[in-house]
Amino acid sequence: MATDLQGLAQILEASLDPSQNKQAEAAIGEAEKKPGFSISLLQIVATEGYGATARLASALYFKNYIKRSWTVGFQHLAFLVSVGDDALRLLQDENGNYKLPQNEVSAIKQELIGLMISVPPNIQYQLGDAIGVIADSDFWERWNTLVDDLVSRLTPDKPIINNGVLQVAHSIFKRWRPLYRTNELFTEINHVLSKFGTPFLALLESTDSLINQSQSNKPLLSQLFATLNLTIKLFYDLSVQDLPPVFEDNLNAITSLLHKYLTYDNPLLHTDDENDAGPLELVKSGIFEVLSLYVQKYEDAFGEHVERFVGSSWNLLTTVGTEPKYDILVSKALQFLTSVTRISIHAQSFNDESTMGQVVERVVLPNLTLRDIDVELFEDEPIEYIRRDLEGSDSDTRRRAATDFLRQLLSQFEKIVAKTVFRYIDHYLSEYSQNPKANWKSKDTAVYLYSSIAAKGAVTTSHGVKNTHDFVNIIDFFQKNIAKDLVSDTGIEPILKVDAIKYLYTFRSQISKEQWHDAFPLLVKHLDSSDYIVYSYSAVALERVMALSNDLGQPIISQVDVKSVSARLLQHLFELIEKSPEPAKLQENEFLMRCVMRVLIVIRDGVIPITESVLAHLINITQIISQNPSNPRFYYYHFEAIGALIRFASPAQPDKLETALYPSFASILQNDVQEYVPYVFQLFAALLEANPSASLSRYYLSLIPPILSAELWVSKGNVPALVRLLSSMIPRGASEIVKDNQLERLLAIFQQLVATKTHETYAFELIECIVSSFSLSTLEKYYVTILQLLLTRLDNSKTEVFKVRFVRLYHLISAKDDRGLGTDIFINLTEQIQTDIFVPIYLNIILPSTEKLIRPSDRKTAVISLTKTLTTSLAFAEKYKKGWAYSCVALLKLLENPTVPATSDDLILDQDVDDMGFGVGFTQLMTIRRPASDQWPEITNIKGWVGAYLREADQRLQGRIRGFAEERLDPEVKPLFAEYLRR
């Protein structure tokens, strides 16, 4: 049945309306089931008559549809009891079999490039993302016509068409920027350069020629500068991994062109907007990015051209305005100079006191000093001010770029820079002292300058500044110039108070435990401030110092100190968070929620007396933000806080927390709040694990059917959390799962997971839990299929991780003779698949990879497995005599070469949220990270257990073990084995 395009367009438009989006998304979900759905979306995008909003909505939906539907995922959950072509097909999905019909795939590839070229820029961006997804899967080997297609569409004189082509190219080639160097990557890049390199340079030349001819034609000039901007981006993409030979051969011409447009000006391209960068600023910023790359990576080829770019940078930085539209340009120019200064031969041009004075006065200070626009941001958009000032996003602020440049100069010319900067610090402090009310900005500049030159080396997120230069005294400067701002209740500019808090935050590792004992209450007090940024910075500093430890791992702020103020501190933080009941506003300030999380982590079971209050606030916040998830950092910290509460309070009152949290969590699942679902599954698992002796409650029993449905497993972000939850539920609910005929659905999930490298680890987590929880009689008819799936992967597409996990599973089965399993059972199962297949598996995979087991619990399992193989296996006693000796040697290696003890499960590690891909995949909650499971906790002295087990077996078998050792072991091994028999 043909799709009603008009009706679909209306539904798509409604999906952008918050009051209609739930119903609209349900209707779109139904439309998805019709053949050719993706083509229908593209038809709407291509047709102007449907209106801009519907076309944009269709492009958005197409992008997201492609992300989840391009290659095969969880389509059905039916376990194949006998492995045939269907199961083998599942094992090939890692190679990217298409979920869409082949004719639809071909049509998308054929139409998408032309369509993207013809649509408005806002739609181009969405289609560009979709092309990026397809390229990740197919480019270049399964889409080897793409570059030819792009090149064929380039024109010498039609910038609008060229811009569409270049946007497509950039959406594909920018994928190379963060990637590690591999042969496969360079093969792809060389494929592109062989076809695209020369036409690209020709386009750059023709664009330059057209700009020369169009100096008074503003519309055409604007289009050509859009082309130039994209070519600069592509020049970076194509150069980011290695210097392309075609660029190296033409480097003189390229650098001349780059220099021309770095110094180019035309009033027609000036913009009245003071906030957003115009075409000139964008092109020049892109050029500086390219220059920084070439200085850092290709100085040997580019070095001779550096000097003239340094001069142009100086001219630009000393003449450019202070308006925000120039901020990115200024920061990129400073980043270029910072890169130049890292190279000693180029840095020498600054090695002079007079020159350094000019650099500091004319370049550094103007970009460090607060502008009126910065003060306005402080007052009008405080959360944005904080994020720019504290986080990685501020890398394009003038202040950060000027600071990095100054520090790099300091690393090269310490005495000259220190002398010059201290002269200005003294000047600004003197200026402030003469009229504090009028000259408060001078003090801000002085404090910022001092902080910039005081730090030595990298400033870390965990410790702040770990090392300082010898010419500074952090405590003395604080006491003389900053402390008053922190302790005074009135008469201090809010920015100066923030400077004081930030100084403590930055130099927290330089402050002694005793000094922090005095400063900590002051930070707590500033949470009472009426100023948004002051109390937010206080929360930031409090959180970081509570996480701070000394070189011996001892906390700077003790649990006792935090515990004594925790009730008041948490109550105040919750009041600040919950000021507004509006979802977006409530979750705006992630710094407050991060502080809540840290307090709960530090006080640990000290939360038990205040559990009810904390729980009420966390549940209320969950209910509000579930209406509209908008700040991934906030809700990450929020769920970490709930995780901390479960970890430390649930063991004492598990039913209370489960009963209280279940309705909110169930609501998230029922309403499919996709951003929160993986967190909820982890938290459900943690609630179960906190009460190990309990059976599954009715809450959890009701979760089993939806958890085993295919829909939840489609999202890759759900998979680790679902496996974690199932691994917690299965041991408690094995009998109910069998009774309700749900075991095959469990095994079907394992079958789907083991088919992909992405999910293979979770496949093993699940099957290990199944093997440990269900009896041999229950699993007997499935074992051959399970092993055949695993052996097929071992044969076709094994990874190192897969091999080690397979070996871990083998040892688990081998060691579980108390459940009817054991070495001989495993051998018999493999023999049903292929005669004599066990020997090469054991010799080539199991024994070599056993040595690679790292976790103590895994090595313990392997020791138990090998010990039982030596003592209870008939096959090794009678058939595999050499194998018995090899197993003995492997056992002794494990016993005599123990691994480093595992990190205490009591330790909660921090994650750097700047490195986390929120909304893209799974984010693990560190407060409830699952410890490595020990199947044999009763065995505490593994060497003693081995000796006792060997002796008991030898006695039971009337000296047979000693006889085997004497017959089969090499002389150098016998004495060590004999020691264990005597233990």
Coordinates of C-alpha atoms in Angstrom, one line a residue, residues 439 573 610 632 684 735 745 924:
N439 CA 38.8 49.4 39.7
L573 CA 21.7 21.7 47.6
I610 CA 18.6 10.8 56.4
P632 CA 22.7 14.8 30.0
F684 CA 17.2 -2.0 39.2
S735 CA 12.8 -21.6 38.2
R745 CA 14.2 -16.3 24.6
Q924 CA 28.1 3.1 33.2

